Amino acid sequence: WLIAYADVRGKRLLEGLFIMPFVIPSYITSLAWARFTGPSGLLAQITGWSVPSAYGWWGIVVVMGVCHAPLAFLFSLNALRKVPREAEWAARCSGAGPWKTFWAVTVPSALPGIVGGAMTVVLAGLDNFGIPAFLGARKNINVLSTLIYQEVVGFGPSAFRRAAGLSVVLGGIALLSCAALWGLLRRGEILESQIPDRAPRCALGGLRPWIEALLWAFVAFTSLLPLLSMLAASLVKAWGLSFEAANLSLKNFAFLLGDPKALGALGNSFRLALFTGVCALVIGSAVAWVRVRRPGLSSRFAEAALSLPFVLPGTVFALAMILAWVEPLPGWRPGLYGTSALLAVAYVVRFSVLQLRASASALQQVDRSVEEAACVCGAGRWACWSKILIPLIASGLLSGFFMTTAHALTELTVSSILGALGAETVGMVVLNLEQAGDVALSCAFSTLVLGLLALLLLAGLALRWGVSRYERKEGGI
């Protein structure tokens, strides 16, 4: 509400910092909070307080809340910005005070988005594997996703049967939650503006500096300080030493950059991410065109087929991939299990829906008459795509490509079950280092992954800026 309605300064930067824990992989955020709290953590060293460690129930709940709160924030922010300003003015002109207007107009209008955000957080919590795996293992705390993982990697005589049974339970809960969310959002499309209203509606007056200070303190505490504590832990010679110049060293980074296993994991993840991005770009864009230009039962089925693997929890999807590819056809065993090929197939299947959404959103902004005019002038389907559609929707295509690539680059849940010796990914290496107790190395490798993500983000922004500049130039001509 403060970002949507109040005259807070620096809103764009605050929004970016608030959603940062959601952009960063949850297992890295878990590591950061584990290093931030505890008797030897950065918070205890700064304040001198006895701070409990994040390992345990409270740590799982808090870190999950921090990682998934941006989902509720984005849903609520969009819903509040679409509340018609005229409806609130009408209520005030009819004699309602600020509180009456808030409860009678603002809340009912934004409630579908707020509830949708809450339900999305529930779905994200069901799917999350990294946080309970990192923060609950030491305390022997399991959730359904970690229990499925333990059953699969245990390779007992009944491991797959038990894992399949647990997967049915978890997948059923996720699908029921998704159906409830869809129903709520469909019923909630009332009393809203088509274009979000970003202008402030409430002046904070003398309270503005205090509220801004609280907002900045909140994002610093939840987004910045844990990451700084992880960076500090990666620089000290041994975990537990104070953060002083005599205890600082780059030996952890030097060891990782010379370790074939770590470099191999970075290479595997980069190749898998690039392959996933290219395949999803083709598949997602093709399905998006059919969905937008040829709506019908078959196109809706194709959209649902691409959406289902992303909606299902990662552990459930990974187990389904194992059972499906052990023997896809009677008598045919391709031998993909335990190889990077199965990981590549799984990544493409799971993340293509991200490209579908981005491409569909871009295609909806291009009028059908543009393609019809090209066909009348004799252009074939390929010429229409290469000379007209792709230049017009290039920004949307690039957004989907980089989003898909970033998800595949840092994925943990699917690769922890499908990965094998020689096919490790960055998420698996961080998990193995943490489980082995190599705190400094796990923090250093997580810092390298964040640096790689930052470079990918900068490359995406630079490419989008270049494409947008070209589109503006062509539009001017």
CSV table of C-alpha atoms in Angstrom, one decimal:
chain,number,residue,atom,x,y,z
A,1,TRP,CA,0.0,0.0,0.0
A,2,LEU,CA,2.8,2.4,0.8
A,3,ILE,CA,4.5,1.9,-2.6
A,4,ALA,CA,1.2,2.0,-4.5
A,5,TYR,CA,-0.6,4.9,-2.7
A,6,ALA,CA,1.9,7.0,-0.7
A,7,ASP,CA,4.3,9.7,-1.9
A,8,VAL,CA,7.4,7.6,-0.9
A,9,ARG,CA,10.6,8.6,-2.7
A,10,GLY,CA,12.8,6.1,-4.5
A,11,LYS,CA,10.0,3.7,-5.3
A,12,ARG,CA,11.7,1.9,-8.2
A,13,LEU,CA,14.8,1.1,-6.1
A,14,LEU,CA,12.7,0.0,-3.2
A,15,GLU,CA,10.7,-2.3,-5.4
A,16,GLY,CA,13.8,-3.8,-6.9
A,17,LEU,CA,15.4,-4.4,-3.4
A,18,PHE,CA,12.2,-5.9,-2.0
A,19,ILE,CA,11.8,-8.5,-4.8
A,20,MET,CA,15.6,-9.3,-4.8
A,21,PRO,CA,15.2,-12.3,-2.4
A,22,PHE,CA,12.8,-13.9,-4.9
A,23,VAL,CA,15.1,-13.3,-7.9
A,24,ILE,CA,18.1,-14.9,-6.0
A,25,PRO,CA,17.9,-18.7,-5.7
A,26,SER,CA,16.3,-19.7,-2.4
A,27,TYR,CA,19.1,-22.0,-1.4
A,28,ILE,CA,21.6,-19.1,-1.7
A,29,THR,CA,19.2,-17.0,0.4
A,30,SER,CA,19.1,-19.8,3.0
A,31,LEU,CA,22.9,-19.9,3.1
A,32,ALA,CA,23.0,-16.1,3.5
A,33,TRP,CA,20.6,-16.2,6.5
A,34,ALA,CA,22.4,-19.1,8.1
A,35,ARG,CA,25.6,-17.0,8.0
A,36,PHE,CA,23.7,-13.9,9.1
A,37,THR,CA,22.3,-15.5,12.2
A,38,GLY,CA,23.8,-17.8,14.9
A,39,PRO,CA,26.4,-17.2,17.6
A,40,SER,CA,29.2,-16.6,15.0
A,41,GLY,CA,27.0,-14.8,12.5
A,42,LEU,CA,27.4,-11.2,11.2
A,43,LEU,CA,24.3,-10.0,13.2
A,44,ALA,CA,25.8,-11.3,16.5
A,45,GLN,CA,29.2,-9.8,15.7
A,46,ILE,CA,27.6,-6.4,14.9
A,47,THR,CA,25.2,-6.2,17.8
A,48,GLY,CA,26.7,-8.5,20.4
A,49,TRP,CA,23.4,-10.1,20.9
A,50,SER,CA,22.9,-13.9,21.3
A,51,VAL,CA,21.1,-14.6,18.0
A,52,PRO,CA,19.6,-18.1,17.4
A,53,SER,CA,20.7,-19.9,14.3
A,54,ALA,CA,18.4,-20.0,11.2
A,55,TYR,CA,18.8,-23.8,11.3
A,56,GLY,CA,15.4,-25.1,12.5
A,57,TRP,CA,11.7,-24.4,12.3
A,58,TRP,CA,11.8,-20.7,12.8
A,59,GLY,CA,14.6,-20.2,10.2
A,60,ILE,CA,12.6,-22.2,7.6
A,61,VAL,CA,9.5,-20.1,8.2
A,62,VAL,CA,11.3,-16.7,8.2
A,63,VAL,CA,13.5,-17.4,5.2
A,64,MET,CA,10.5,-18.9,3.3
A,65,GLY,CA,8.5,-15.7,4.2
A,66,VAL,CA,11.3,-13.4,3.0
A,67,CYS,CA,11.8,-15.3,-0.3
A,68,HIS,CA,8.1,-15.6,-1.1
A,69,ALA,CA,6.8,-12.2,0.2
A,70,PRO,CA,7.8,-10.6,-3.1
A,71,LEU,CA,5.1,-12.7,-4.8
A,72,ALA,CA,2.4,-11.3,-2.5
A,73,PHE,CA,3.9,-7.9,-2.9
A,74,LEU,CA,3.7,-7.9,-6.7
A,75,PHE,CA,0.2,-9.3,-6.8
A,76,SER,CA,-1.0,-6.7,-4.2
A,77,LEU,CA,0.8,-3.8,-5.8
A,78,ASN,CA,-0.7,-4.4,-9.2
A,79,ALA,CA,-4.2,-4.9,-7.7
A,80,LEU,CA,-3.9,-1.7,-5.6
A,81,ARG,CA,-2.7,0.4,-8.6
A,82,LYS,CA,-5.7,-0.8,-10.6
A,83,VAL,CA,-8.3,0.4,-8.0
A,84,PRO,CA,-10.2,3.2,-9.8
A,85,ARG,CA,-9.3,6.5,-8.3
A,86,GLU,CA,-12.8,7.8,-9.3
A,87,ALA,CA,-14.5,5.1,-7.1
A,88,GLU,CA,-12.5,6.3,-4.1
A,89,TRP,CA,-13.4,10.0,-4.9
A,90,ALA,CA,-17.0,9.0,-5.2
A,91,ALA,CA,-16.9,7.4,-1.7
A,92,ARG,CA,-15.3,10.5,-0.2
A,93,CYS,CA,-17.8,12.8,-1.9
A,94,SER,CA,-20.6,10.7,-0.4
A,95,GLY,CA,-19.3,11.4,3.1
A,96,ALA,CA,-17.1,8.4,3.7
A,97,GLY,CA,-13.8,9.1,5.6
A,98,PRO,CA,-10.4,7.8,4.7
A,99,TRP,CA,-10.8,4.6,6.7
A,100,LYS,CA,-14.4,3.9,5.5
A,101,THR,CA,-13.2,4.4,1.9
A,102,PHE,CA,-10.3,2.1,2.5
A,103,TRP,CA,-12.4,-0.7,3.9
A,104,ALA,CA,-15.5,-0.2,1.6
A,105,VAL,CA,-13.7,0.5,-1.7
A,106,THR,CA,-10.0,-0.1,-1.8
A,107,VAL,CA,-9.9,-3.5,0.0
A,108,PRO,CA,-12.8,-5.2,-1.8
A,109,SER,CA,-11.4,-4.0,-5.2
A,110,ALA,CA,-7.9,-5.2,-4.5
A,111,LEU,CA,-8.9,-8.3,-2.5
A,112,PRO,CA,-8.7,-10.8,-5.5
A,113,GLY,CA,-5.1,-9.7,-6.2
A,114,ILE,CA,-4.2,-9.9,-2.5
A,115,VAL,CA,-5.7,-13.4,-2.1
A,116,GLY,CA,-4.2,-14.5,-5.4
A,117,GLY,CA,-0.8,-13.4,-4.0
A,118,ALA,CA,-1.4,-15.4,-0.8
A,119,MET,CA,-2.4,-18.5,-2.8
A,120,THR,CA,0.7,-18.1,-5.0
A,121,VAL,CA,2.9,-18.0,-1.9
A,122,VAL,CA,1.3,-21.3,-0.7
A,123,LEU,CA,2.1,-22.9,-4.1
A,124,ALA,CA,5.7,-21.6,-3.9
A,125,GLY,CA,6.0,-22.9,-0.4
A,126,LEU,CA,4.8,-26.4,-1.5
A,127,ASP,CA,7.3,-26.4,-4.3
A,128,ASN,CA,10.3,-25.1,-2.3
A,129,PHE,CA,13.0,-27.7,-1.7
A,130,GLY,CA,16.1,-25.6,-1.1
A,131,ILE,CA,15.1,-23.8,2.1
A,132,PRO,CA,14.0,-26.9,4.1
A,133,ALA,CA,16.9,-28.9,2.6
A,134,PHE,CA,19.5,-26.4,3.8
A,135,LEU,CA,17.9,-25.2,7.1
A,136,GLY,CA,16.1,-28.4,8.2
A,137,ALA,CA,18.6,-31.2,7.5
A,138,ARG,CA,20.7,-30.5,10.6
A,139,LYS,CA,17.7,-30.6,12.8
A,140,ASN,CA,16.2,-33.7,11.1
A,141,ILE,CA,13.2,-31.6,9.9
A,142,ASN,CA,11.5,-32.9,6.8
A,143,VAL,CA,8.7,-31.6,4.5
A,144,LEU,CA,7.1,-33.6,1.7
A,145,SER,CA,9.6,-32.3,-0.9
A,146,THR,CA,12.7,-33.2,1.1
A,147,LEU,CA,11.2,-36.6,2.1
A,148,ILE,CA,10.6,-37.5,-1.6
A,149,TYR,CA,14.2,-36.5,-2.3
A,150,GLN,CA,15.5,-38.8,0.5
A,151,GLU,CA,13.4,-41.7,-0.7
A,152,VAL,CA,14.6,-41.4,-4.3
A,153,VAL,CA,18.3,-41.0,-3.5
A,154,GLY,CA,18.0,-43.8,-0.9
A,155,PHE,CA,17.6,-46.5,-3.6
A,156,GLY,CA,15.8,-48.9,-1.2
A,157,PRO,CA,13.6,-51.7,-2.3
A,158,SER,CA,10.5,-49.6,-1.9
A,159,ALA,CA,12.0,-46.2,-2.5
A,160,PHE,CA,10.3,-45.4,-5.7
A,161,ARG,CA,6.9,-46.7,-4.5
A,162,ARG,CA,7.0,-44.6,-1.4
A,163,ALA,CA,8.3,-41.6,-3.3
A,164,ALA,CA,5.5,-42.0,-5.9
A,165,GLY,CA,2.9,-42.1,-3.1
A,166,LEU,CA,4.2,-39.0,-1.4
A,167,SER,CA,4.4,-37.3,-4.8
A,168,VAL,CA,0.7,-38.0,-5.5
A,169,VAL,CA,-0.1,-36.3,-2.2
A,170,LEU,CA,2.1,-33.3,-2.8
A,171,GLY,CA,1.0,-32.9,-6.4
A,172,GLY,CA,-2.7,-33.2,-5.5
A,173,ILE,CA,-2.3,-30.4,-2.9
A,174,ALA,CA,-0.5,-28.2,-5.4
A,175,LEU,CA,-3.1,-28.8,-8.2
A,176,LEU,CA,-6.0,-28.1,-5.8
A,177,SER,CA,-4.3,-24.9,-4.6
A,178,CYS,CA,-3.8,-23.9,-8.2
A,179,ALA,CA,-7.4,-24.6,-9.1
A,180,ALA,CA,-8.5,-22.5,-6.1
A,181,LEU,CA,-6.2,-19.6,-7.2
A,182,TRP,CA,-7.6,-19.7,-10.7
A,183,GLY,CA,-11.2,-19.6,-9.5
A,184,LEU,CA,-10.5,-16.7,-7.2
A,185,LEU,CA,-8.7,-14.7,-9.9
A,186,ARG,CA,-11.5,-15.3,-12.4
A,187,ARG,CA,-14.2,-14.1,-10.1
A,188,GLY,CA,-12.2,-11.1,-9.0
A,189,GLU,CA,-12.0,-9.2,-12.3
A,190,ILE,CA,-14.4,-6.4,-11.2
A,191,LEU,CA,-14.1,-2.7,-10.5
A,192,GLU,CA,-10.5,-2.2,-11.8
A,193,SER,CA,-8.8,0.1,-14.3
A,194,GLN,CA,-7.2,-1.4,-17.4
A,195,ILE,CA,-4.0,0.6,-16.9
A,196,PRO,CA,-2.3,0.7,-13.5
A,197,ASP,CA,-2.3,4.2,-11.9
A,198,ARG,CA,1.2,4.9,-10.6
A,199,ALA,CA,0.6,8.4,-9.3
A,200,PRO,CA,0.6,8.9,-5.5
A,201,ARG,CA,-2.9,9.1,-3.9
A,202,CYS,CA,-1.8,9.8,-0.3
A,203,ALA,CA,0.5,12.4,1.1
A,204,LEU,CA,2.4,11.3,4.2
A,205,GLY,CA,3.4,14.8,5.3
A,206,GLY,CA,5.8,14.9,8.3
A,207,LEU,CA,5.7,11.1,8.6
A,208,ARG,CA,7.3,10.6,5.3
A,209,PRO,CA,11.0,10.6,6.4
A,210,TRP,CA,10.3,8.2,9.2
A,211,ILE,CA,8.3,5.8,7.0
A,212,GLU,CA,11.0,5.9,4.3
A,213,ALA,CA,13.6,5.1,6.9
A,214,LEU,CA,11.6,2.1,8.1
A,215,LEU,CA,11.2,0.9,4.5
A,216,TRP,CA,14.9,1.2,3.8
A,217,ALA,CA,15.8,-0.5,7.1
A,218,PHE,CA,13.5,-3.3,6.2
A,219,VAL,CA,14.9,-4.0,2.8
A,220,ALA,CA,18.4,-3.7,4.1
A,221,PHE,CA,17.8,-6.2,6.9
A,222,THR,CA,16.0,-8.7,4.6
A,223,SER,CA,17.8,-8.3,1.3
A,224,LEU,CA,21.3,-6.8,1.8
A,225,LEU,CA,22.7,-7.7,5.2
A,226,PRO,CA,22.3,-11.5,4.7
A,227,LEU,CA,24.1,-11.4,1.4
A,228,LEU,CA,26.9,-9.3,2.9
A,229,SER,CA,27.2,-11.8,5.7
A,230,MET,CA,27.5,-14.6,3.1
A,231,LEU,CA,30.2,-12.6,1.3
A,232,ALA,CA,32.0,-12.1,4.6
A,233,ALA,CA,31.9,-15.8,5.3
A,234,SER,CA,33.4,-16.6,1.9
A,235,LEU,CA,36.3,-14.3,2.6
A,236,VAL,CA,37.4,-15.5,6.1
A,237,LYS,CA,40.0,-18.2,6.3
A,238,ALA,CA,37.8,-20.4,8.5
A,239,TRP,CA,34.2,-20.2,9.5
A,240,GLY,CA,33.8,-18.7,13.0
A,241,LEU,CA,36.6,-16.2,12.8
A,242,SER,CA,35.8,-12.5,13.2
A,243,PHE,CA,35.6,-10.3,10.2
A,244,GLU,CA,39.0,-8.6,10.5
A,245,ALA,CA,41.7,-7.8,8.0
A,246,ALA,CA,44.0,-10.5,9.4
A,247,ASN,CA,41.4,-13.2,8.9
A,248,LEU,CA,40.5,-12.3,5.3
A,249,SER,CA,41.7,-14.3,2.3
A,250,LEU,CA,40.7,-15.1,-1.3
A,251,LYS,CA,41.9,-18.8,-0.9
A,252,ASN,CA,38.3,-20.1,-1.1
A,253,PHE,CA,37.7,-18.5,-4.5
A,254,ALA,CA,41.2,-19.6,-5.7
A,255,PHE,CA,40.5,-23.2,-4.7
A,256,LEU,CA,37.1,-23.2,-6.4
A,257,LEU,CA,38.4,-21.6,-9.6
A,258,GLY,CA,41.0,-24.4,-9.7
A,259,ASP,CA,38.7,-27.2,-8.8
A,260,PRO,CA,37.6,-29.3,-11.9
A,261,LYS,CA,34.4,-30.3,-10.2
A,262,ALA,CA,33.3,-26.8,-9.4
A,263,LEU,CA,34.3,-25.5,-12.9
A,264,GLY,CA,32.6,-28.5,-14.5
A,265,ALA,CA,29.4,-27.7,-12.6
A,266,LEU,CA,29.5,-24.1,-13.8
A,267,GLY,CA,30.0,-25.3,-17.4
A,268,ASN,CA,27.2,-27.9,-17.1
A,269,SER,CA,24.8,-25.4,-15.8
A,270,PHE,CA,25.7,-22.8,-18.4
A,271,ARG,CA,25.3,-25.2,-21.3
A,272,LEU,CA,22.0,-26.6,-19.9
A,273,ALA,CA,20.7,-23.0,-19.4
A,274,LEU,CA,21.7,-21.9,-22.9
A,275,PHE,CA,20.1,-25.1,-24.4
A,276,THR,CA,17.0,-24.6,-22.4
A,277,GLY,CA,16.7,-21.0,-23.3
A,278,VAL,CA,17.0,-21.6,-27.1
A,279,CYS,CA,14.6,-24.6,-27.1
A,280,ALA,CA,12.1,-22.8,-24.9
A,281,LEU,CA,12.3,-19.8,-27.2
A,282,VAL,CA,11.2,-21.8,-30.2
A,283,ILE,CA,8.6,-24.0,-28.5
A,284,GLY,CA,7.1,-21.3,-26.2
A,285,SER,CA,6.9,-18.8,-29.0
A,286,ALA,CA,5.3,-21.3,-31.4
A,287,VAL,CA,2.7,-22.3,-28.8
A,288,ALA,CA,2.1,-18.6,-27.9
A,289,TRP,CA,1.4,-17.7,-31.5
A,290,VAL,CA,-1.1,-20.6,-31.8
A,291,ARG,CA,-2.7,-19.6,-28.5
A,292,VAL,CA,-3.1,-15.9,-29.5
A,293,ARG,CA,-3.8,-16.2,-33.2
A,294,ARG,CA,-5.7,-19.5,-33.3
A,295,PRO,CA,-7.5,-19.8,-30.0
A,296,GLY,CA,-9.4,-23.0,-29.5
A,297,LEU,CA,-9.5,-26.3,-27.6
A,298,SER,CA,-6.2,-27.6,-29.0
A,299,SER,CA,-4.4,-24.4,-28.2
A,300,ARG,CA,-5.7,-24.3,-24.7
A,301,PHE,CA,-4.6,-27.9,-24.2
A,302,ALA,CA,-1.1,-27.1,-25.5
A,303,GLU,CA,-0.9,-24.2,-23.0
A,304,ALA,CA,-2.1,-26.4,-20.2
A,305,ALA,CA,0.4,-29.1,-21.2
A,306,LEU,CA,3.3,-26.6,-21.0
A,307,SER,CA,2.0,-25.1,-17.7
A,308,LEU,CA,1.5,-28.3,-15.7
A,309,PRO,CA,5.2,-29.2,-15.3
A,310,PHE,CA,5.9,-25.7,-13.9
A,311,VAL,CA,2.9,-25.9,-11.5
A,312,LEU,CA,3.9,-29.3,-10.1
A,313,PRO,CA,6.4,-29.2,-7.3
A,314,GLY,CA,9.9,-29.9,-8.6
A,315,THR,CA,10.4,-33.1,-6.7
A,316,VAL,CA,7.1,-34.5,-8.1
A,317,PHE,CA,8.1,-33.5,-11.6
A,318,ALA,CA,11.6,-35.0,-11.3
A,319,LEU,CA,10.2,-38.3,-10.1
A,320,ALA,CA,7.7,-38.3,-13.0
A,321,MET,CA,10.5,-37.7,-15.5
A,322,ILE,CA,12.4,-40.7,-14.1
A,323,LEU,CA,9.4,-43.0,-14.3
A,324,ALA,CA,8.6,-41.7,-17.8
A,325,TRP,CA,12.1,-42.0,-19.3
A,326,VAL,CA,13.2,-45.3,-17.8
A,327,GLU,CA,11.1,-47.1,-20.5
A,328,PRO,CA,9.2,-44.5,-22.6
A,329,LEU,CA,7.9,-47.2,-24.9
A,330,PRO,CA,7.6,-51.0,-24.2
A,331,GLY,CA,11.0,-52.6,-24.8
A,332,TRP,CA,12.8,-49.2,-25.4
A,333,ARG,CA,15.2,-48.1,-22.7
A,334,PRO,CA,17.1,-45.0,-23.9
A,335,GLY,CA,19.4,-45.0,-20.8
A,336,LEU,CA,18.9,-41.3,-20.1
A,337,TYR,CA,18.6,-41.5,-16.3
A,338,GLY,CA,21.7,-40.2,-14.6
A,339,THR,CA,22.8,-38.2,-17.6
A,340,SER,CA,22.8,-34.5,-18.5
A,341,ALA,CA,20.5,-35.4,-21.5
A,342,LEU,CA,17.6,-36.1,-19.1
A,343,LEU,CA,18.3,-32.9,-17.2
A,344,ALA,CA,18.2,-31.0,-20.5
A,345,VAL,CA,14.8,-32.6,-21.4
A,346,ALA,CA,13.5,-31.9,-17.9
A,347,TYR,CA,14.6,-28.2,-18.0
A,348,VAL,CA,13.0,-27.6,-21.4
A,349,VAL,CA,9.7,-29.2,-20.4
A,350,ARG,CA,9.6,-27.4,-17.0
A,351,PHE,CA,10.6,-23.9,-18.1
A,352,SER,CA,9.1,-23.5,-21.6
A,353,VAL,CA,6.0,-22.0,-20.0
A,354,LEU,CA,8.0,-18.9,-19.0
A,355,GLN,CA,8.8,-18.2,-22.6
A,356,LEU,CA,5.2,-19.0,-23.5
A,357,ARG,CA,3.9,-16.3,-21.2
A,358,ALA,CA,6.4,-13.7,-22.3
A,359,SER,CA,5.9,-14.4,-26.0
A,360,ALA,CA,2.1,-14.4,-25.7
A,361,SER,CA,2.1,-11.0,-23.9
A,362,ALA,CA,4.3,-9.6,-26.7
A,363,LEU,CA,2.1,-11.0,-29.5
A,364,GLN,CA,-1.1,-9.6,-28.0
A,365,GLN,CA,0.3,-6.1,-28.5
A,366,VAL,CA,0.7,-6.7,-32.3
A,367,ASP,CA,-2.5,-6.4,-34.3
A,368,ARG,CA,-3.5,-9.3,-36.5
A,369,SER,CA,-3.9,-7.0,-39.5
A,370,VAL,CA,-0.1,-6.6,-39.7
A,371,GLU,CA,0.3,-10.3,-40.5
A,372,GLU,CA,-2.7,-10.3,-42.8
A,373,ALA,CA,-1.2,-7.4,-44.8
A,374,ALA,CA,2.1,-9.3,-45.1
A,375,CYS,CA,0.3,-12.4,-46.4
A,376,VAL,CA,-1.7,-10.3,-48.9
A,377,CYS,CA,1.6,-8.9,-50.2
A,378,GLY,CA,2.9,-12.5,-50.8
A,379,ALA,CA,4.9,-13.1,-47.7
A,380,GLY,CA,5.1,-16.7,-46.5
A,381,ARG,CA,4.9,-17.8,-42.9
A,382,TRP,CA,8.7,-17.7,-42.4
A,383,ALA,CA,9.0,-14.3,-44.0
A,384,CYS,CA,6.2,-13.0,-41.9
A,385,TRP,CA,8.0,-14.2,-38.7
A,386,SER,CA,11.5,-13.1,-39.7
A,387,LYS,CA,10.7,-9.7,-41.2
A,388,ILE,CA,7.7,-8.6,-39.2
A,389,LEU,CA,6.8,-10.4,-36.0
A,390,ILE,CA,10.3,-11.0,-34.6
A,391,PRO,CA,11.4,-7.4,-35.0
A,392,LEU,CA,8.1,-6.2,-33.4
A,393,ILE,CA,8.2,-8.6,-30.4
A,394,ALA,CA,11.9,-8.9,-29.9
A,395,SER,CA,11.9,-7.3,-26.5
A,396,GLY,CA,9.3,-9.7,-25.2
A,397,LEU,CA,11.2,-12.7,-26.7
A,398,LEU,CA,14.4,-11.6,-25.0
A,399,SER,CA,12.7,-11.1,-21.7
A,400,GLY,CA,11.4,-14.7,-21.8
A,401,PHE,CA,14.7,-16.1,-23.0
A,402,PHE,CA,16.7,-14.5,-20.2
A,403,MET,CA,14.1,-15.4,-17.6
A,404,THR,CA,14.1,-19.0,-18.7
A,405,THR,CA,17.9,-19.1,-18.9
A,406,ALA,CA,18.3,-17.6,-15.3
A,407,HIS,CA,15.9,-20.2,-13.9
A,408,ALA,CA,17.7,-23.1,-15.6
A,409,LEU,CA,21.1,-21.8,-14.6
A,410,THR,CA,20.4,-21.8,-10.8
A,411,GLU,CA,17.9,-24.7,-10.6
A,412,LEU,CA,18.3,-27.1,-7.7
A,413,THR,CA,15.2,-29.3,-7.1
A,414,VAL,CA,15.0,-31.2,-10.3
A,415,SER,CA,18.8,-31.5,-10.7
A,416,SER,CA,19.2,-32.9,-7.2
A,417,ILE,CA,17.1,-35.9,-8.1
A,418,LEU,CA,18.0,-36.3,-11.8
A,419,GLY,CA,21.6,-35.3,-11.6
A,420,ALA,CA,24.4,-37.9,-11.4
A,421,LEU,CA,28.2,-38.1,-11.3
A,422,GLY,CA,29.6,-36.0,-14.1
A,423,ALA,CA,26.3,-34.2,-14.6
A,424,GLU,CA,26.5,-31.9,-11.5
A,425,THR,CA,25.0,-28.4,-11.6
A,426,VAL,CA,25.8,-25.4,-9.5
A,427,GLY,CA,22.8,-26.1,-7.2
A,428,MET,CA,24.0,-29.6,-6.5
A,429,VAL,CA,27.6,-28.4,-5.7
A,430,VAL,CA,26.3,-25.8,-3.2
A,431,LEU,CA,24.1,-28.5,-1.6
A,432,ASN,CA,26.9,-31.0,-1.4
A,433,LEU,CA,29.3,-28.4,0.1
A,434,GLU,CA,26.8,-27.4,2.7
A,435,GLN,CA,25.9,-30.9,3.7
A,436,ALA,CA,29.6,-31.7,4.0
A,437,GLY,CA,30.1,-28.8,6.4
A,438,ASP,CA,32.3,-26.7,4.0
A,439,VAL,CA,30.7,-23.4,5.0
A,440,ALA,CA,33.3,-21.1,3.6
A,441,LEU,CA,33.5,-22.9,0.2
A,442,SER,CA,29.7,-23.1,-0.1
A,443,CYS,CA,29.5,-19.3,0.5
A,444,ALA,CA,32.3,-18.6,-2.0
A,445,PHE,CA,30.7,-20.8,-4.7
A,446,SER,CA,27.3,-19.1,-4.0
A,447,THR,CA,29.0,-15.7,-4.4
A,448,LEU,CA,30.4,-16.9,-7.8
A,449,VAL,CA,26.9,-18.0,-8.9
A,450,LEU,CA,25.4,-14.6,-7.9
A,451,GLY,CA,28.1,-12.9,-9.9
A,452,LEU,CA,27.3,-15.0,-12.9
A,453,LEU,CA,23.6,-14.2,-12.5
A,454,ALA,CA,24.4,-10.5,-12.2
A,455,LEU,CA,26.4,-10.7,-15.5
A,456,LEU,CA,23.5,-12.5,-17.2
A,457,LEU,CA,21.1,-9.8,-16.0
A,458,LEU,CA,23.4,-7.0,-17.2
A,459,ALA,CA,23.7,-8.7,-20.6
A,460,GLY,CA,20.0,-9.0,-20.8
A,461,LEU,CA,19.4,-5.4,-19.9
A,462,ALA,CA,22.0,-4.2,-22.4
A,463,LEU,CA,20.5,-6.3,-25.2
A,464,ARG,CA,17.0,-5.2,-24.4
A,465,TRP,CA,18.1,-1.6,-24.4
A,466,GLY,CA,19.7,-2.1,-27.8
A,467,VAL,CA,16.6,-3.7,-29.2
A,468,SER,CA,14.3,-1.0,-27.7
A,469,ARG,CA,16.5,1.7,-29.2
A,470,TYR,CA,16.3,-0.1,-32.6
A,471,GLU,CA,12.5,-0.4,-32.4
A,472,ARG,CA,12.2,3.3,-31.5
A,473,LYS,CA,14.4,4.2,-34.4
A,474,GLU,CA,12.5,2.1,-36.9
A,475,GLY,CA,9.2,3.5,-35.5
A,476,GLY,CA,10.5,7.0,-36.1
A,477,ILE,CA,11.4,6.2,-39.7
